[in-house]
């Protein structure tokens, strides 16, 4: 645990001193603003909720999170510090978890910087605060899943472009299998019902949508947390084998 | 403290290290010599359990590199070949990070860092960002990180690479100083370094140990060992034949009118014979030296013959 905290602190310090994080935050805020206000017509809808904001989150993260995660291990490999790190007396999963949590903290801070949105809604109408909080929690968990997939692919390859594309495609697939048009498509294939449920159960989108309704179901949270842990564990296993490459 | 048993590593089908065995005791500084690609770095990476061996094993302070890699890493200070340091950090923050990983609390960290900074002369750059440092400073920072926790075993991959002659001198002095209570392995291309810091030299060639001995003994294996370089005061006809007739001589080269280089038959002492034949024949010697052997010659012979 202590080692995870040490790695986490070092990573955070590195993020603060690098421009990439600031670029990420600015991009995230601008894009989420444009999508919410311009494309979804936040004001025109006339509803005091953040549906038009959270609806974009899965798609926005699809591009931004692989961009953060692709650097996680490739930089260490390029500079050779991976050799230093793993000849220190730490376990691979500790390094993996420290790096994951630091990147997750950065992504979460960018998300929390949208606090003006709920404030605006609160000022304009009478929103359901619980639903808004659930929306944020769902978004944080979703970003953790994307990032965990990104961690896995960053550990698997030293090539940043490959890492980006694989993370993007995997997140996209896991989103789409629960996205309505695709669910309809699967239904058209006359697959057995249990299979259909299983497929959509495995989608980020299904669980994200559940939480967006304002219901913090243990099953949804369990899905996200398990997904994150399993991905990181697999990433640590693959890194154990490929750290020296 | 370091025990290597039939350690080997294959990368796909390429043989990098082919079953080497040796031991290093406390107080020894072992120089790893060998041409590029001989397997020095691969061996060091296996000893620090960064990569796992294909066969064989090794132990550091009694801990197996395969089964107990965490204890191995606790007992090792390692300077990788690439001088890996986080270039986005400051020197102070980097050393603090290393000290935290080594499990020291705040007070201990302060003391440890201060002492290694003094020893490696990093005071002047203590608050500087690592990416702005010269190679010499980065290398010393890598060394500082390796000795921070006062490990019983030090593994240094080319510790003086890229340093200027003064810094090389300092680092070698530091290694000598540290060697009293540690087992140290250094790899190097610089043969004079072996002579100045190592108590033992292991020459690796094509993944196998080609020689394991003290630098003095290795030197004496050179075909130049015991060679006599003699200059007479006056040139005289017949000296060449006279020298050629000596019983311990294998070869005589006339370097100029008065100067001759004599190579001995193995195990023979040429010096006494040259002096006695000179005095008996009324020749005055103006200069005479005995070659103690050349490590570079031995290195060349061993690594190109096998």
Short mmCIF file of C-alpha atoms in Angstrom, two decimals:
data_model
loop_
_atom_site.label_atom_id
_atom_site.label_comp_id
_atom_site.label_asym_id
_atom_site.label_seq_id
_atom_site.Cartn_x
_atom_site.Cartn_y
_atom_site.Cartn_z
CA UNK A 1 0.00 0.00 0.00
CA UNK A 2 2.79 2.34 0.99
CA UNK A 3 4.58 1.76 -2.29
CA UNK A 4 1.40 2.50 -4.25
CA UNK A 5 1.22 5.86 -2.46
CA UNK A 6 4.88 6.62 -3.22
CA UNK A 7 4.44 5.83 -6.92
CA UNK A 8 1.18 7.78 -6.95
CA UNK A 9 2.85 10.88 -5.50
CA UNK A 10 5.73 10.71 -7.96
CA UNK A 11 3.33 10.38 -10.89
CA UNK A 12 1.21 13.30 -9.72
CA UNK A 13 4.33 15.46 -9.39
CA UNK A 14 5.33 14.46 -12.91
CA UNK A 15 1.85 15.35 -14.23
CA UNK A 16 1.92 18.74 -12.58
CA UNK A 17 5.26 19.60 -14.15
CA UNK A 18 4.25 18.46 -17.63
CA UNK A 19 2.07 20.42 -20.06
CA UNK A 20 0.15 17.35 -21.20
CA UNK A 21 -2.22 17.42 -18.25
CA UNK A 22 -3.14 21.06 -18.77
CA UNK A 23 -3.75 20.42 -22.44
CA UNK A 24 -5.93 17.46 -21.50
CA UNK A 25 -7.98 19.49 -19.04
CA UNK A 26 -8.46 22.39 -21.43
CA UNK A 27 -9.45 20.04 -24.27
CA UNK A 28 -11.87 18.20 -22.04
CA UNK A 29 -13.52 21.38 -20.78
CA UNK A 30 -13.80 22.97 -24.23
CA UNK A 31 -15.14 19.84 -25.91
CA UNK A 32 -17.59 19.01 -23.15
CA UNK A 33 -18.78 22.63 -23.27
CA UNK A 34 -19.22 22.62 -27.03
CA UNK A 35 -21.06 19.29 -26.99
CA UNK A 36 -23.32 20.21 -24.11
CA UNK A 37 -24.25 23.72 -25.15
CA UNK A 38 -23.97 23.72 -28.94
CA UNK A 39 -24.81 20.18 -30.03
CA UNK A 40 -27.26 19.21 -27.31
CA UNK A 41 -28.77 22.64 -26.78
CA UNK A 42 -28.46 22.66 -23.01
CA UNK A 43 -30.49 25.85 -22.63
CA UNK A 44 -32.99 25.16 -25.41
CA UNK A 45 -34.19 21.89 -23.86
CA UNK A 46 -35.40 23.81 -20.84
CA UNK A 47 -34.79 20.98 -18.38
CA UNK A 48 -32.94 21.41 -15.10
CA UNK A 49 -30.66 18.38 -15.41
CA UNK A 50 -27.25 17.41 -16.77
CA UNK A 51 -28.40 14.69 -19.18
CA UNK A 52 -27.08 16.65 -22.13
CA UNK A 53 -23.66 16.77 -20.45
CA UNK A 54 -23.32 13.21 -19.17
CA UNK A 55 -24.69 11.82 -22.45
CA UNK A 56 -21.49 12.95 -24.16
CA UNK A 57 -19.07 11.69 -21.53
CA UNK A 58 -18.63 8.10 -22.86
CA UNK A 59 -17.84 9.40 -26.36
CA UNK A 60 -15.57 12.19 -25.24
CA UNK A 61 -13.55 9.90 -22.99
CA UNK A 62 -13.19 7.49 -25.87
CA UNK A 63 -10.68 9.86 -27.46
CA UNK A 64 -9.16 11.59 -24.47
CA UNK A 65 -8.39 8.69 -22.14
CA UNK A 66 -6.37 6.56 -24.58
CA UNK A 67 -4.28 9.69 -25.17
CA UNK A 68 -3.40 9.77 -21.48
CA UNK A 69 -3.01 6.02 -21.01
CA UNK A 70 -0.78 5.40 -24.01
CA UNK A 71 2.04 7.25 -22.30
CA UNK A 72 1.91 5.36 -19.01
CA UNK A 73 4.55 2.72 -19.73
CA UNK A 74 5.99 3.79 -23.06
CA UNK A 75 7.71 6.77 -21.47
CA UNK A 76 9.30 4.56 -18.82
CA UNK A 77 10.43 2.18 -21.51
CA UNK A 78 11.86 4.94 -23.69
CA UNK A 79 13.90 6.53 -20.92
CA UNK A 80 14.91 3.20 -19.40
CA UNK A 81 13.48 4.16 -16.00
CA UNK A 82 11.37 0.99 -16.15
CA UNK A 83 14.58 -0.87 -15.33
CA UNK A 84 15.22 1.37 -12.37
CA UNK A 85 11.63 1.08 -11.15
CA UNK A 86 11.53 -2.70 -11.27
CA UNK A 87 14.92 -3.19 -9.70
CA UNK A 88 13.57 -1.26 -6.72
CA UNK A 89 11.98 -3.55 -4.14
CA UNK A 90 8.40 -3.01 -5.30
CA UNK A 91 5.83 -5.34 -6.79
CA UNK A 92 4.66 -4.84 -10.35
CA UNK A 93 1.03 -4.41 -9.38
CA UNK A 94 2.05 -1.65 -6.93
CA UNK A 95 3.65 0.33 -9.73
CA UNK A 96 0.69 -0.39 -11.98
CA UNK A 97 -1.85 0.69 -9.37
CA UNK A 98 0.11 3.83 -8.44
CA UNK A 99 0.27 4.92 -12.05
CA UNK A 100 -3.37 4.05 -12.67
CA UNK A 101 -4.60 5.97 -9.64
CA UNK A 102 -2.53 9.05 -10.50
CA UNK A 103 -3.89 9.16 -14.06
CA UNK A 104 -7.40 8.53 -12.73
CA UNK A 105 -7.01 11.42 -10.32
CA UNK A 106 -6.02 13.71 -13.18
CA UNK A 107 -9.02 12.66 -15.29
CA UNK A 108 -11.31 13.04 -12.29
CA UNK A 109 -10.02 16.53 -11.53
CA UNK A 110 -10.79 17.55 -15.10
CA UNK A 111 -14.30 16.20 -14.65
CA UNK A 112 -14.78 18.00 -11.34
CA UNK A 113 -13.76 21.27 -12.98
CA UNK A 114 -17.15 21.17 -14.73
CA UNK A 115 -18.69 22.04 -11.34
CA UNK A 116 -20.07 25.24 -12.85
CA UNK A 117 -22.59 23.14 -14.79
CA UNK A 118 -24.46 21.78 -11.76
CA UNK A 119 -24.22 25.22 -10.19
CA UNK A 120 -25.85 26.72 -13.29
CA UNK A 121 -28.59 24.11 -13.25
CA UNK A 122 -29.13 24.69 -9.55
CA UNK A 123 -29.44 28.42 -10.20
CA UNK A 124 -31.82 28.04 -13.13
CA UNK A 125 -34.17 25.42 -11.83
CA UNK A 126 -34.81 22.68 -9.29
CA UNK A 127 -32.64 19.76 -10.32
CA UNK A 128 -32.45 16.39 -8.60
CA UNK A 129 -29.10 16.70 -6.82
CA UNK A 130 -28.91 12.94 -6.27
CA UNK A 131 -29.12 12.27 -9.99
CA UNK A 132 -26.39 14.81 -10.68
CA UNK A 133 -24.09 13.24 -8.07
CA UNK A 134 -24.82 9.78 -9.48
CA UNK A 135 -23.94 11.16 -12.92
CA UNK A 136 -20.56 12.24 -11.68
CA UNK A 137 -19.92 8.94 -9.89
CA UNK A 138 -20.89 7.02 -13.03
CA UNK A 139 -18.56 9.14 -15.15
CA UNK A 140 -15.68 8.62 -12.75
CA UNK A 141 -16.19 4.85 -12.75
CA UNK A 142 -16.49 4.80 -16.54
CA UNK A 143 -13.25 6.75 -16.91
CA UNK A 144 -11.58 4.24 -14.58
CA UNK A 145 -12.62 1.39 -16.88
CA UNK A 146 -11.31 3.12 -19.99
CA UNK A 147 -8.10 3.93 -18.20
CA UNK A 148 -7.66 0.37 -16.92
CA UNK A 149 -7.99 -0.89 -20.50
CA UNK A 150 -5.46 1.76 -21.50
CA UNK A 151 -3.08 0.60 -18.74
CA UNK A 152 -3.30 -2.92 -20.06
CA UNK A 153 -2.43 -1.97 -23.62
CA UNK A 154 0.26 0.44 -22.56
CA UNK A 155 1.87 -2.40 -20.62
CA UNK A 156 1.55 -4.69 -23.64
CA UNK A 157 3.26 -2.57 -26.27
CA UNK A 158 5.97 0.05 -26.37
CA UNK A 159 4.32 1.70 -29.36
CA UNK A 160 2.07 4.58 -28.30
CA UNK A 161 -0.01 4.58 -31.49
CA UNK A 162 -0.82 0.88 -31.19
CA UNK A 163 -1.66 1.40 -27.53
CA UNK A 164 -4.03 4.28 -28.42
CA UNK A 165 -5.81 2.38 -31.18
CA UNK A 166 -6.25 -0.86 -29.22
CA UNK A 167 -7.56 1.02 -26.19
CA UNK A 168 -9.92 3.05 -28.35
CA UNK A 169 -11.28 0.04 -30.23
CA UNK A 170 -11.76 -2.04 -27.09
CA UNK A 171 -13.55 0.74 -25.24
CA UNK A 172 -15.68 1.38 -28.30
CA UNK A 173 -16.73 -2.26 -28.59
CA UNK A 174 -17.55 -2.49 -24.90
CA UNK A 175 -19.66 0.66 -25.23
CA UNK A 176 -21.48 -0.30 -28.40
CA UNK A 177 -22.64 -3.76 -27.33
CA UNK A 178 -24.91 -1.98 -24.86
CA UNK A 179 -25.82 0.97 -27.09
CA UNK A 180 -29.44 0.91 -28.24
CA UNK A 181 -29.05 0.65 -32.03
CA UNK A 182 -26.63 -2.24 -31.56
CA UNK A 183 -28.80 -3.98 -29.01
CA UNK A 184 -31.59 -3.81 -31.62
CA UNK A 185 -29.20 -5.30 -34.16
CA UNK A 186 -28.37 -8.22 -31.87
CA UNK A 187 -32.07 -8.77 -31.24
CA UNK A 188 -32.57 -8.99 -35.00
CA UNK A 189 -30.15 -11.93 -35.07
CA UNK A 190 -32.64 -14.00 -33.05
CA UNK A 191 -30.08 -14.83 -30.42
CA UNK A 192 -31.31 -16.48 -27.24
CA UNK A 193 -32.46 -14.02 -24.64
CA UNK A 194 -29.91 -15.02 -22.00
CA UNK A 195 -27.10 -14.33 -24.48
CA UNK A 196 -28.53 -10.93 -25.32
CA UNK A 197 -28.70 -10.01 -21.65
CA UNK A 198 -25.19 -11.28 -21.08
CA UNK A 199 -23.84 -9.25 -23.98
CA UNK A 200 -25.43 -6.03 -22.87
CA UNK A 201 -24.51 -6.80 -19.26
CA UNK A 202 -20.91 -6.71 -20.31
CA UNK A 203 -21.25 -3.26 -21.79
CA UNK A 204 -20.05 -0.09 -20.08
CA UNK A 205 -23.00 1.65 -21.63
CA UNK A 206 -25.64 -0.44 -19.86
CA UNK A 207 -24.13 0.15 -16.42
CA UNK A 208 -23.33 3.79 -17.11
CA UNK A 209 -26.91 4.40 -18.26
CA UNK A 210 -28.26 2.69 -15.12
CA UNK A 211 -26.25 4.98 -12.85
CA UNK A 212 -27.25 8.04 -14.90
CA UNK A 213 -30.83 7.40 -13.89
CA UNK A 214 -29.78 8.18 -10.36
CA UNK A 215 -29.82 4.62 -9.06
CA UNK A 216 -26.52 3.60 -7.49
CA UNK A 217 -27.04 -0.14 -7.79
CA UNK A 218 -24.40 -2.33 -6.14
CA UNK A 219 -24.33 -4.55 -9.24
CA UNK A 220 -23.31 -1.66 -11.50
CA UNK A 221 -20.63 -0.44 -9.14
CA UNK A 222 -19.43 -4.01 -8.67
CA UNK A 223 -19.15 -4.38 -12.45
CA UNK A 224 -17.03 -1.25 -12.84
CA UNK A 225 -14.77 -1.96 -9.87
CA UNK A 226 -14.23 -5.60 -10.86
CA UNK A 227 -13.53 -4.59 -14.43
CA UNK A 228 -10.90 -2.10 -13.28
CA UNK A 229 -9.21 -4.56 -10.91
CA UNK A 230 -9.14 -7.41 -13.44
CA UNK A 231 -7.74 -5.17 -16.20
CA UNK A 232 -5.01 -3.85 -13.94
CA UNK A 233 -4.14 -7.31 -12.72
CA UNK A 234 -3.89 -8.58 -16.30
CA UNK A 235 -1.83 -5.53 -17.20
CA UNK A 236 0.56 -6.29 -14.34
CA UNK A 237 0.89 -9.90 -15.51
CA UNK A 238 1.69 -8.87 -19.04
CA UNK A 239 4.13 -6.22 -17.84
CA UNK A 240 5.96 -8.81 -15.76
CA UNK A 241 6.70 -10.65 -18.99
CA UNK A 242 7.34 -7.67 -21.21
CA UNK A 243 9.07 -5.16 -18.95
CA UNK A 244 12.49 -5.91 -20.38
CA UNK A 245 11.49 -5.60 -24.02
CA UNK B 1 27.40 -12.87 -1.15
CA UNK B 2 26.80 -13.34 -4.85
CA UNK B 3 26.59 -16.91 -6.04
CA UNK B 4 25.92 -17.67 -9.69
CA UNK B 5 25.26 -21.23 -10.76
CA UNK B 6 25.13 -22.22 -14.41
CA UNK B 7 23.15 -19.09 -15.25
CA UNK B 8 21.95 -18.82 -18.83
CA UNK B 9 19.68 -16.69 -20.97
CA UNK B 10 18.41 -17.20 -24.48
CA UNK B 11 16.55 -14.50 -26.35
CA UNK B 12 14.40 -16.50 -28.74
CA UNK B 13 17.12 -18.67 -30.19
CA UNK B 14 19.97 -16.27 -29.66
CA UNK B 15 22.27 -17.33 -26.89
CA UNK B 16 23.12 -14.30 -24.75
CA UNK B 17 24.52 -15.98 -21.65
CA UNK B 18 25.48 -19.63 -21.81
CA UNK B 19 25.70 -21.15 -18.36
CA UNK B 20 28.12 -19.11 -16.29
CA UNK B 21 29.09 -19.79 -12.68
CA UNK B 22 31.09 -17.72 -10.21
CA UNK B 23 31.01 -16.39 -6.68
CA UNK B 24 31.76 -12.97 -5.29
CA UNK B 25 32.64 -12.56 -1.64
CA UNK B 26 32.40 -9.56 0.64
CA UNK B 27 35.25 -7.13 0.04
CA UNK B 28 35.75 -8.17 -3.56
CA UNK B 29 35.38 -5.87 -6.54
CA UNK B 30 34.87 -7.96 -9.64
CA UNK B 31 35.36 -6.39 -13.04
CA UNK B 32 33.21 -7.79 -15.81
CA UNK B 33 35.10 -7.52 -19.05
CA UNK B 34 34.06 -8.49 -22.50
CA UNK B 35 33.35 -7.17 -25.95
CA UNK B 36 29.98 -5.58 -26.68
CA UNK B 37 27.29 -8.23 -26.84
CA UNK B 38 29.27 -10.71 -24.74
CA UNK B 39 26.47 -10.97 -22.18
CA UNK B 40 27.70 -8.65 -19.41
CA UNK B 41 24.57 -6.50 -19.22
CA UNK B 42 22.27 -9.51 -19.59
CA UNK B 43 24.01 -11.19 -16.66
CA UNK B 44 23.64 -8.06 -14.55
CA UNK B 45 19.97 -7.76 -15.45
CA UNK B 46 19.44 -11.33 -14.35
CA UNK B 47 21.29 -10.76 -11.07
CA UNK B 48 19.03 -7.80 -10.29
CA UNK B 49 16.09 -10.03 -11.30
CA UNK B 50 14.97 -7.56 -13.94
CA UNK B 51 14.93 -10.38 -16.47
CA UNK B 52 14.54 -14.02 -15.58
CA UNK B 53 17.10 -16.62 -16.63
CA UNK B 54 16.31 -19.34 -19.17
CA UNK B 55 18.17 -21.85 -17.02
CA UNK B 56 20.38 -21.93 -13.95
CA UNK B 57 20.06 -19.71 -10.92
CA UNK B 58 21.85 -17.21 -8.75
CA UNK B 59 21.50 -15.95 -5.22
CA UNK B 60 22.23 -12.61 -3.62
CA UNK B 61 22.92 -12.74 0.14
CA UNK B 62 21.29 -16.16 0.16
CA UNK B 63 18.11 -15.07 -1.62
CA UNK B 64 17.29 -16.72 -4.91
CA UNK B 65 16.83 -14.36 -7.87
CA UNK B 66 13.99 -16.56 -9.07
CA UNK B 67 11.97 -17.29 -5.94
CA UNK B 68 12.69 -14.28 -3.79
CA UNK B 69 13.28 -11.39 -6.14
CA UNK B 70 11.96 -8.83 -3.67
CA UNK B 71 14.62 -9.67 -1.05
CA UNK B 72 17.24 -9.74 -3.78
CA UNK B 73 16.31 -6.23 -4.85
CA UNK B 74 16.36 -5.00 -1.25
CA UNK B 75 19.97 -6.13 -0.95
CA UNK B 76 21.18 -4.70 -4.24
CA UNK B 77 22.16 -1.25 -5.37
CA UNK B 78 22.02 -1.14 -9.15
CA UNK B 79 23.22 1.34 -11.71
CA UNK B 80 21.71 0.40 -15.09
CA UNK B 81 23.70 0.85 -18.27
CA UNK B 82 21.35 3.52 -19.60
CA UNK B 83 21.74 5.68 -16.45
CA UNK B 84 18.00 5.64 -15.95
CA UNK B 85 16.79 8.61 -13.95
CA UNK B 86 13.46 10.45 -14.13
CA UNK B 87 14.50 13.49 -16.11
CA UNK B 88 11.35 15.46 -15.21
CA UNK B 89 12.30 15.46 -11.52
CA UNK B 90 14.73 17.52 -9.50
CA UNK B 91 17.77 15.82 -8.03
CA UNK B 92 16.42 16.29 -4.51
CA UNK B 93 12.99 14.89 -5.37
CA UNK B 94 14.47 11.94 -7.22
CA UNK B 95 16.67 10.92 -4.31
CA UNK B 96 13.76 11.39 -1.93
CA UNK B 97 11.66 9.13 -4.14
CA UNK B 98 14.37 6.45 -4.13
CA UNK B 99 14.71 6.76 -0.36
CA UNK B 100 10.96 6.39 0.13
CA UNK B 101 10.91 3.27 -2.04
CA UNK B 102 13.70 1.91 0.11
CA UNK B 103 11.42 2.36 3.08
CA UNK B 104 13.19 5.08 5.08
CA UNK B 105 11.18 7.45 7.23
CA UNK B 106 11.48 11.20 6.92
CA UNK B 107 14.44 11.75 9.27
CA UNK B 108 16.41 8.84 7.92
CA UNK B 109 15.75 10.00 4.38
CA UNK B 110 17.19 13.41 5.11
CA UNK B 111 20.36 11.88 6.60
CA UNK B 112 20.82 9.27 3.89
CA UNK B 113 20.31 11.77 1.10
CA UNK B 114 22.70 14.24 2.65
CA UNK B 115 25.41 11.66 3.00
CA UNK B 116 25.16 10.30 -0.57
CA UNK B 117 24.99 13.80 -1.99
CA UNK B 118 28.23 14.61 -0.20
CA UNK B 119 29.90 11.39 -1.27
CA UNK B 120 28.95 11.79 -4.93
CA UNK B 121 29.49 15.57 -5.05
CA UNK B 122 25.98 16.46 -6.09
CA UNK B 123 25.58 19.44 -3.76
CA UNK B 124 25.89 22.05 -6.48
CA UNK B 125 23.01 20.58 -8.53
CA UNK B 126 20.83 19.42 -5.65
CA UNK B 127 17.85 21.58 -6.63
CA UNK B 128 18.35 21.37 -10.37
CA UNK B 129 16.11 19.53 -12.80
CA UNK B 130 17.67 16.28 -13.92
CA UNK B 131 17.17 16.92 -17.64
CA UNK B 132 19.46 19.94 -17.41
CA UNK B 133 22.34 17.91 -15.95
CA UNK B 134 25.41 16.78 -17.85
CA UNK B 135 26.04 13.09 -18.35
CA UNK B 136 28.64 13.03 -15.60
CA UNK B 137 26.16 14.37 -13.05
CA UNK B 138 23.42 12.00 -14.19
CA UNK B 139 25.80 9.10 -13.82
CA UNK B 140 26.74 10.19 -10.32
CA UNK B 141 23.07 10.62 -9.49
CA UNK B 142 22.49 7.04 -10.63
CA UNK B 143 25.33 5.97 -8.39
CA UNK B 144 23.94 8.00 -5.48
CA UNK B 145 20.61 6.22 -5.87
CA UNK B 146 22.39 2.85 -5.93
CA UNK B 147 24.32 3.37 -2.69
CA UNK B 148 21.60 5.28 -0.85
CA UNK B 149 20.44 2.33 1.25
CA UNK B 150 23.98 1.05 1.87
CA UNK B 151 23.32 -2.31 0.18
CA UNK B 152 25.63 -5.29 0.75
CA UNK B 153 25.77 -5.91 -2.99
CA UNK B 154 26.45 -3.31 -5.67
CA UNK B 155 25.98 -3.99 -9.36
CA UNK B 156 27.23 -1.17 -11.55
CA UNK B 157 26.93 -1.33 -15.33
CA UNK B 158 29.66 0.87 -16.78
CA UNK B 159 29.74 3.33 -13.87
CA UNK B 160 32.38 5.61 -15.39
CA UNK B 161 31.03 5.71 -18.93
CA UNK B 162 30.84 9.31 -20.13
CA UNK B 163 32.71 10.83 -17.20
CA UNK B 164 35.72 13.08 -17.59
CA UNK B 165 39.11 11.83 -16.29
CA UNK B 166 38.73 13.63 -12.95
CA UNK B 167 35.26 12.28 -12.37
CA UNK B 168 36.42 8.80 -13.35
CA UNK B 169 39.13 9.11 -10.76
CA UNK B 170 36.60 10.17 -8.10
CA UNK B 171 34.15 7.40 -8.91
CA UNK B 172 36.91 4.80 -8.81
CA UNK B 173 38.09 6.12 -5.46
CA UNK B 174 34.49 5.90 -4.24
CA UNK B 175 34.14 2.30 -5.42
CA UNK B 176 37.39 1.37 -3.70
CA UNK B 177 36.16 3.01 -0.52
CA UNK B 178 32.81 1.21 -0.65
CA UNK B 179 34.39 -2.15 -1.39
CA UNK B 180 35.55 -2.89 2.16
CA UNK B 181 32.18 -4.18 3.33
CA UNK B 182 30.40 -4.94 0.09
CA UNK B 183 30.49 -7.34 -2.82
CA UNK B 184 30.73 -5.27 -6.00
CA UNK B 185 30.43 -6.16 -9.66
CA UNK B 186 31.26 -3.53 -12.24
CA UNK B 187 31.21 -3.94 -15.96
CA UNK B 188 33.56 -1.88 -18.03
CA UNK B 189 35.39 -1.57 -21.32
CA UNK B 190 38.19 0.40 -19.75
CA UNK B 191 41.02 -1.94 -18.91
CA UNK B 192 42.91 0.52 -16.74
CA UNK B 193 39.78 0.69 -14.58
CA UNK B 194 40.04 -3.01 -13.88
CA UNK B 195 43.65 -2.57 -12.81
CA UNK B 196 42.86 0.38 -10.59
CA UNK B 197 39.70 -0.81 -8.78
CA UNK B 198 39.13 -4.51 -9.27
CA UNK B 199 40.50 -7.27 -7.11
CA UNK B 200 39.37 -9.79 -9.68
CA UNK B 201 38.53 -9.76 -13.37
CA UNK B 202 36.10 -12.01 -15.18
CA UNK B 203 36.35 -11.94 -18.95
CA UNK B 204 33.14 -12.95 -20.70
CA UNK B 205 33.14 -13.85 -24.32
CA UNK B 206 30.15 -15.06 -26.32
CA UNK B 207 28.14 -15.66 -23.18
CA UNK B 208 30.70 -17.80 -21.38
CA UNK B 209 33.44 -17.08 -18.89
CA UNK B 210 36.74 -17.06 -20.74
CA UNK B 211 38.93 -16.08 -17.79
CA UNK B 212 38.47 -15.52 -14.06
CA UNK B 213 41.51 -14.33 -12.21
CA UNK B 214 43.23 -11.36 -10.60
CA UNK B 215 44.29 -8.57 -12.95
CA UNK B 216 47.98 -9.33 -12.19
CA UNK B 217 47.68 -13.00 -13.08
CA UNK B 218 45.76 -12.19 -16.24
CA UNK B 219 48.38 -9.70 -17.26
CA UNK B 220 51.11 -12.28 -16.82
CA UNK B 221 49.35 -14.51 -19.37
CA UNK B 222 50.17 -11.96 -22.03
CA UNK B 223 52.83 -12.99 -24.52
CA UNK B 224 54.58 -9.74 -23.62
CA UNK B 225 54.78 -10.64 -19.94
CA UNK B 226 58.41 -10.85 -18.90
CA UNK B 227 59.61 -9.36 -22.17
CA UNK B 228 62.83 -7.43 -21.76
CA UNK B 229 63.38 -4.15 -23.54
CA UNK B 230 67.09 -3.44 -23.41
CA UNK B 231 69.17 -0.56 -24.77
CA UNK B 232 72.97 -0.77 -24.91
CA UNK B 233 75.24 2.23 -24.63
CA UNK B 234 77.04 1.51 -27.89
CA UNK B 235 76.03 -0.31 -31.03
CA UNK B 236 78.12 -3.38 -31.66
CA UNK B 237 78.04 -6.11 -34.26
CA UNK B 238 77.11 -9.53 -32.95
CA UNK B 239 74.80 -8.46 -30.14
CA UNK B 240 71.76 -9.76 -31.99
CA UNK B 241 73.29 -13.25 -32.34
CA UNK B 242 74.48 -13.15 -28.75
CA UNK B 243 70.97 -12.41 -27.47
CA UNK B 244 69.41 -14.91 -29.81
CA UNK B 245 71.62 -17.57 -28.27
CA UNK B 246 70.23 -17.12 -24.77
CA UNK B 247 68.45 -20.20 -23.45
CA UNK B 248 65.30 -18.42 -22.21
CA UNK B 249 64.75 -16.36 -25.33
CA UNK B 250 62.04 -17.22 -27.77
CA UNK B 251 62.30 -14.23 -30.04
CA UNK B 252 64.54 -11.17 -30.48
CA UNK B 253 63.47 -8.00 -32.25
CA UNK B 254 65.99 -5.29 -33.01
CA UNK B 255 64.18 -2.00 -32.51
CA UNK B 256 67.09 0.22 -33.54
CA UNK B 257 70.92 0.11 -33.50
CA UNK B 258 71.19 -0.20 -29.75
CA UNK B 259 67.73 -1.29 -28.65
CA UNK B 260 66.37 -4.84 -28.59
CA UNK B 261 63.09 -6.40 -27.50
CA UNK B 262 63.41 -9.94 -26.20
CA UNK B 263 60.44 -12.22 -25.67
CA UNK B 264 60.92 -15.02 -23.13
CA UNK B 265 60.08 -18.67 -23.38
CA UNK B 266 57.16 -19.21 -21.04
CA UNK B 267 58.06 -19.42 -17.37
CA UNK B 268 61.64 -18.25 -17.88
CA UNK B 269 63.29 -15.26 -16.26
CA UNK B 270 65.03 -13.34 -18.99
CA UNK B 271 66.24 -10.38 -16.99
CA UNK B 272 69.04 -12.13 -15.07
CA UNK B 273 70.31 -13.86 -18.17
CA UNK B 274 70.41 -10.64 -20.20
CA UNK B 275 72.31 -8.84 -17.45
CA UNK B 276 74.85 -11.61 -16.98
CA UNK B 277 75.50 -12.04 -20.71
CA UNK B 278 75.98 -8.29 -21.02
CA UNK B 279 78.51 -8.04 -18.20
CA UNK B 280 80.36 -11.13 -19.42
CA UNK B 281 80.75 -9.57 -22.87
CA UNK B 282 81.62 -6.08 -21.67
CA UNK B 283 78.40 -4.47 -22.88
CA UNK B 284 77.09 -1.51 -20.94
CA UNK B 285 73.32 -1.35 -20.52
CA UNK B 286 71.93 2.17 -20.61
CA UNK B 287 68.27 1.27 -20.13
CA UNK B 288 66.36 -1.90 -19.35
CA UNK B 289 62.68 -2.56 -18.60
CA UNK B 290 60.68 -5.70 -17.98
CA UNK B 291 57.14 -5.79 -19.31
CA UNK B 292 54.65 -6.84 -16.64
CA UNK B 293 52.21 -7.95 -19.30
CA UNK B 294 49.41 -6.09 -20.97
CA UNK B 295 45.79 -6.61 -20.05
CA UNK B 296 44.61 -5.33 -23.40
CA UNK B 297 46.75 -7.95 -25.10
CA UNK B 298 45.28 -10.71 -22.92
CA UNK B 299 41.80 -9.34 -23.47
CA UNK B 300 42.35 -9.35 -27.21
CA UNK B 301 43.81 -12.86 -27.25
CA UNK B 302 41.08 -14.34 -25.07
CA UNK B 303 38.11 -12.69 -26.73
CA UNK B 304 39.17 -13.23 -30.32
CA UNK B 305 40.49 -16.79 -30.00
CA UNK B 306 37.43 -18.40 -28.52
#
